[in-house]
XYZ file of C-alpha atoms in Angstrom:
381
model
C 6.124 -14.564 25.801
C 2.950 -16.011 27.311
C 0.969 -13.004 26.098
C 2.394 -13.425 22.598
C 1.498 -17.125 22.659
C -2.093 -16.281 23.577
C -2.309 -13.688 20.807
C -0.942 -16.146 18.242
C -3.344 -18.840 19.455
C -6.261 -16.425 19.125
C -5.119 -15.394 15.646
C -4.883 -19.033 14.576
C -8.381 -19.746 15.870
C -9.834 -16.729 14.071
C -8.013 -17.652 10.864
C -9.309 -21.216 11.088
C -12.889 -20.000 11.505
C -12.557 -17.574 8.590
C -11.083 -20.294 6.367
C -13.851 -22.744 7.230
C -16.578 -20.212 6.355
C -15.012 -18.840 3.155
C -15.492 -19.831 -0.486
C -12.090 -18.315 -1.342
C -9.205 -17.220 0.896
C -6.959 -14.203 0.248
C -3.641 -14.885 1.977
C -1.954 -11.500 2.456
C 1.798 -11.464 3.039
C 4.249 -8.591 3.465
C 6.894 -8.011 0.796
C 8.962 -5.812 3.107
C 9.094 -8.431 5.880
C 9.737 -11.251 3.440
C 8.832 -14.884 4.029
C 8.341 -15.662 7.739
C 7.730 -18.762 9.839
C 4.217 -17.485 10.528
C 3.552 -17.350 6.773
C 4.614 -20.974 6.529
C 2.300 -21.983 9.386
C -0.684 -20.272 7.759
C 0.153 -21.859 4.406
C 0.116 -25.293 6.069
C -3.321 -24.503 7.503
C -4.578 -23.433 4.072
C -3.320 -26.602 2.396
C -5.156 -28.742 4.947
C -8.349 -26.741 4.428
C -8.283 -27.451 0.672
C -9.895 -24.103 -0.140
C -8.989 -21.956 -3.191
C -6.274 -19.477 -2.187
C -5.196 -16.185 -3.756
C -1.712 -15.332 -2.477
C -1.325 -11.528 -2.419
C 2.090 -9.972 -1.718
C 1.470 -6.474 -0.350
C 3.634 -3.318 -0.144
C 5.031 -3.607 -3.655
C 4.882 0.082 -4.434
C 7.069 -0.278 -7.528
C 5.464 -2.702 -9.966
C 8.517 -2.521 -12.235
C 10.401 -4.546 -9.640
C 8.373 -7.517 -8.406
C 11.363 -9.671 -7.484
C 10.317 -9.723 -3.772
C 7.384 -11.994 -4.657
C 9.521 -14.909 -5.819
C 10.466 -16.258 -2.398
C 6.759 -16.729 -1.622
C 6.586 -19.518 -4.208
C 8.155 -21.624 -1.446
C 4.779 -21.625 0.336
C 3.443 -23.989 -2.323
C -0.050 -22.502 -2.490
C -0.030 -20.974 -5.957
C 1.378 -17.997 -7.814
C 1.971 -14.913 -5.657
C 0.295 -11.732 -6.949
C 2.001 -8.351 -6.411
C -0.214 -5.617 -4.935
C 0.016 -2.317 -3.117
C -3.007 -1.784 -0.896
C -1.864 1.763 -0.131
C -1.559 2.796 -3.794
C -4.322 0.542 -5.122
C -1.960 -1.288 -7.477
C -2.791 -4.824 -8.578
C -6.092 -4.896 -6.679
C -8.202 -5.406 -9.804
C -6.183 -8.426 -10.899
C -6.367 -9.850 -7.385
C -10.168 -9.490 -7.294
C -10.468 -11.108 -10.733
C -8.522 -14.062 -9.367
C -10.827 -14.248 -6.345
C -14.009 -14.156 -8.444
C -12.675 -16.886 -10.735
C -12.802 -19.279 -7.767
C -16.413 -18.524 -6.780
C -18.731 -21.558 -6.976
C -20.958 -21.638 -10.037
C -24.473 -20.428 -9.343
C -23.456 -18.278 -6.364
C -24.609 -15.074 -8.075
C -27.956 -16.554 -9.097
C -28.838 -17.632 -5.554
C -30.833 -14.484 -4.756
C -33.199 -15.148 -7.680
C -34.263 -18.517 -6.281
C -37.858 -18.106 -5.097
C -38.045 -21.465 -3.319
C -38.764 -21.216 0.399
C -35.462 -21.420 2.277
C -35.537 -23.138 5.664
C -32.402 -23.055 7.830
C -31.978 -25.720 10.502
C -29.862 -24.270 13.306
C -28.836 -25.309 16.792
C -25.858 -26.230 18.894
C -23.756 -29.213 17.765
C -25.220 -32.725 17.987
C -28.868 -31.697 18.320
C -29.820 -33.703 15.222
C -29.881 -30.985 12.554
C -28.536 -33.090 9.697
C -30.512 -36.144 10.781
C -33.688 -34.054 10.673
C -32.950 -33.004 7.104
C -32.307 -36.636 6.189
C -35.725 -37.490 7.619
C -37.431 -34.665 5.743
C -35.922 -35.627 2.385
C -36.162 -39.358 3.013
C -32.548 -40.239 2.267
C -29.167 -40.250 3.978
C -27.550 -37.428 2.003
C -25.889 -35.498 4.841
C -23.066 -37.411 6.521
C -23.598 -37.480 10.281
C -22.266 -39.223 13.373
C -22.647 -38.953 17.140
C -19.562 -36.724 17.459
C -20.468 -33.061 17.857
C -19.629 -31.120 14.723
C -19.119 -33.905 12.181
C -21.287 -32.654 9.338
C -18.886 -32.208 6.454
C -20.051 -29.042 4.681
C -22.882 -26.530 4.542
C -25.440 -28.212 2.306
C -28.459 -26.765 0.521
C -30.885 -29.613 -0.075
C -33.856 -29.107 -2.421
C -37.012 -30.997 -1.527
C -40.585 -31.001 -2.830
C -43.486 -31.682 -0.484
C -47.108 -31.723 -1.672
C -46.091 -29.909 -4.844
C -44.244 -27.088 -3.056
C -40.494 -26.569 -3.400
C -38.206 -25.908 -0.447
C -34.486 -25.469 0.157
C -33.307 -26.972 3.452
C -30.133 -25.278 4.697
C -28.029 -27.398 7.018
C -25.625 -25.412 9.188
C -22.442 -27.401 8.810
C -20.399 -28.669 11.705
C -16.654 -28.428 12.040
C -14.565 -30.317 9.498
C -12.841 -32.245 12.236
C -13.503 -32.641 15.928
C -12.228 -29.633 17.843
C -10.115 -30.055 20.954
C -11.726 -27.058 22.591
C -15.440 -26.795 23.332
C -15.361 -23.031 22.801
C -14.155 -23.590 19.235
C -17.147 -25.823 18.521
C -19.544 -23.248 19.919
C -17.911 -20.406 17.995
C -18.169 -22.331 14.743
C -21.818 -23.225 15.338
C -22.739 -19.612 16.033
C -20.908 -18.237 12.992
C -22.418 -20.833 10.695
C -25.856 -20.146 12.138
C -25.452 -16.453 11.301
C -24.604 -17.242 7.675
C -27.522 -19.663 7.310
C -30.070 -17.431 9.036
C -29.246 -14.449 6.840
C -30.134 -16.502 3.750
C -33.231 -18.169 5.167
C -36.923 -17.304 5.092
C -37.731 -19.522 8.064
C -35.531 -20.933 10.819
C -35.978 -24.218 12.660
C -34.190 -24.034 16.016
C -33.234 -27.513 17.218
C -33.091 -28.091 20.975
C -31.855 -31.274 22.639
C -34.468 -32.609 25.067
C -31.830 -34.632 26.909
C -29.538 -31.702 27.751
C -32.398 -29.220 28.048
C -32.424 -25.564 27.049
C -29.002 -23.935 27.447
C -27.261 -20.584 27.166
C -25.821 -21.700 23.821
C -29.370 -22.335 22.552
C -30.278 -18.800 23.595
C -27.287 -17.348 21.764
C -28.193 -19.143 18.534
C -31.918 -18.376 18.877
C -31.078 -14.705 19.285
C -29.524 -14.731 15.814
C -32.862 -15.664 14.241
C -34.775 -13.112 16.306
C -32.306 -10.286 15.667
C -32.503 -10.951 11.928
C -36.300 -10.753 11.995
C -36.747 -14.343 10.810
C -39.810 -16.490 11.347
C -38.940 -19.344 13.680
C -40.041 -22.816 14.760
C -38.633 -24.491 17.879
C -38.140 -28.229 17.382
C -37.292 -30.145 20.555
C -35.529 -33.316 19.435
C -34.900 -36.617 21.282
C -38.262 -36.331 23.040
C -38.393 -40.132 23.009
C -35.137 -40.374 24.985
C -36.279 -38.788 28.252
C -38.535 -40.009 31.016
C -41.814 -38.116 31.022
C -44.860 -37.647 33.196
C -48.040 -35.585 32.859
C -46.142 -32.370 33.608
C -43.069 -32.855 31.395
C -44.386 -30.975 28.367
C -45.647 -28.051 30.432
C -42.389 -27.793 32.361
C -40.248 -27.937 29.229
C -42.396 -25.246 27.609
C -41.883 -23.067 30.681
C -38.124 -23.598 30.550
C -38.009 -22.571 26.894
C -40.177 -19.495 27.479
C -37.950 -18.467 30.385
C -34.644 -18.782 28.541
C -36.020 -17.637 25.168
C -38.395 -14.996 26.506
C -38.040 -12.938 23.297
C -39.119 -15.925 21.178
C -42.496 -16.772 22.705
C -44.153 -16.259 19.304
C -42.340 -19.330 17.923
C -44.438 -22.524 17.874
C -42.912 -25.548 19.586
C -42.967 -29.077 18.270
C -41.625 -32.084 20.181
C -40.079 -34.624 17.847
C -37.816 -37.629 17.606
C -35.659 -37.641 14.512
C -34.548 -41.163 15.423
C -38.066 -42.643 15.362
C -39.660 -40.069 13.062
C -42.175 -39.027 15.727
C -44.084 -35.898 14.575
C -41.411 -35.027 11.984
C -44.053 -35.269 9.246
C -45.928 -32.349 10.855
C -43.030 -29.947 10.281
C -43.895 -29.083 6.677
C -47.414 -27.992 7.682
C -45.912 -25.870 10.444
C -43.372 -24.364 8.030
C -46.185 -23.411 5.646
C -48.242 -21.870 8.455
C -45.311 -19.799 9.678
C -44.453 -18.700 6.125
C -48.027 -17.472 5.608
C -47.841 -15.567 8.880
C -44.541 -13.895 7.998
C -45.986 -12.849 4.616
C -49.399 -11.747 5.916
C -50.586 -8.309 4.800
C -53.398 -6.883 6.907
C -55.637 -4.208 5.312
C -55.315 -0.817 7.000
C -59.044 -0.763 7.768
C -58.871 -4.050 9.662
C -55.791 -2.851 11.540
C -57.479 0.309 12.721
C -60.639 -1.538 13.760
C -58.383 -3.644 15.980
C -56.545 -0.537 17.173
C -59.816 1.150 18.181
C -60.884 -1.887 20.193
C -57.482 -2.267 21.868
C -57.210 1.408 22.882
C -60.801 1.424 24.126
C -60.145 -1.467 26.489
C -56.838 -0.067 27.758
C -56.179 3.635 27.439
C -52.774 4.674 26.050
C -50.302 5.841 28.721
C -49.831 9.429 29.854
C -47.007 11.373 31.452
C -47.170 14.671 33.356
C -50.720 15.278 32.250
C -50.081 14.575 28.569
C -51.677 11.446 27.114
C -50.468 9.393 24.194
C -52.762 9.686 21.188
C -52.597 6.997 18.517
C -53.976 8.234 15.212
C -53.720 5.129 13.064
C -51.435 2.296 11.964
C -50.585 0.682 8.658
C -48.480 -2.268 7.534
C -45.529 -1.259 5.362
C -43.651 -4.532 4.780
C -43.537 -8.264 5.482
C -40.917 -10.829 6.524
C -41.165 -9.676 9.234
C -44.536 -7.889 9.308
C -43.698 -4.249 9.970
C -46.209 -1.640 11.094
C -45.965 2.132 11.269
C -47.972 3.656 14.136
C -48.656 7.401 13.968
C -48.828 9.126 17.356
C -48.707 12.583 18.893
C -45.496 11.831 20.825
C -42.915 9.080 20.428
C -41.751 9.563 24.012
C -45.178 8.640 25.351
C -45.250 5.320 23.470
C -43.902 3.073 26.202
C -42.467 -0.346 25.398
C -45.122 -2.031 27.526
C -47.908 -0.490 25.443
C -46.200 -1.627 22.253
C -46.178 -5.128 23.717
C -49.889 -4.740 24.503
C -50.614 -3.796 20.876
C -48.460 -6.663 19.625
C -50.465 -9.100 21.737
C -53.655 -7.700 20.207
C -52.257 -8.157 16.717
C -51.366 -11.761 17.466
C -54.769 -12.405 19.030
C -56.644 -10.875 16.087
C -54.554 -12.139 13.167
C -52.415 -15.248 12.649
C -48.815 -14.178 13.155
C -47.671 -17.585 14.412
C -43.916 -17.930 14.372
C -42.976 -14.478 13.113
C -41.581 -11.462 14.942
C -43.484 -8.201 14.578
C -41.751 -4.875 14.119
C -43.172 -1.449 15.025
C -42.025 1.920 13.702
C -43.360 4.779 15.829
C -43.777 8.067 14.009
C -45.084 11.388 15.245
C -47.817 13.034 13.230
C -45.624 16.104 12.796
C -43.068 13.883 11.075
C -45.774 12.747 8.658
C -46.832 16.329 7.910
C -43.213 17.364 7.355
C -42.697 14.463 4.972
C -45.685 15.234 2.825
């Protein structure tokens, strides 16, 4: 029984997270099992969430007899729709019902060429308050309770004639009783926001310091290849001496060792300290993420770098680097042609990345390398 209770608790938590993140919910019930207490519990959860629901009654393999659906009207969440997932019956009608609930403008979102900036971070780091500062009005409802932002909000703002979309990663709809729930929500919402963003601002709380949860959320931006800015908030709320900034920088670089390319800015959303400098930093990072370097300039740099430190060798065979070229941006991606992929050690890739960053302005953006053997090039062409 205890095991079953744990499984049910886990299922409820996962369902709650899915409901919170969804535009529309498909509630799938089983015609053969009939209406169950568990169905009633989920229906109660859906009513509280106030999200559009499509109630699908599965395992109706005979559409000439849909009488098993009628008892599901008792759930009070709309008309049940008969389907058979196994036979593919009723699926089209179900999907039409789902699409009818999509928010207007959802399909056009990809065509929006405004720069999208996601503000991410663990709960109560000041994400929504920062956006309020940047737009100059109290549009996002916030409080001191972790996870009180009401909904994910896209806020358009124009600064010095340039248009931006600020994406606030919403908090939980109501205060969670379990800290792990709060953290799980913040991570899942960060994923959704980061995937849509061009640039990510990672908020860190100066009072609590850099934490494992910060690292988990920062990793989402890095893994998605997004340009990133680290904003340390509440800098006014801690006691400082001549070494405070240096020590905090070291702490960040230790915990977020994969994110050392991200510029750091120490701000106070409460007082507005240095918040006005964020737009300039956003623009700088956006230029870096979009930078295209001519192949000639790249190979001049490559010649200098390989002259100062010879490529590695193994068992008498030395790595030869023929040339490199940039193939895409956001993030800047470079193909390096070599005689052997196996000889291109990670440490030498890091060496070349450092040269790229020293020679060109790639502030705030990750850099991606694709290593290709010359034979692969000859085979391709």
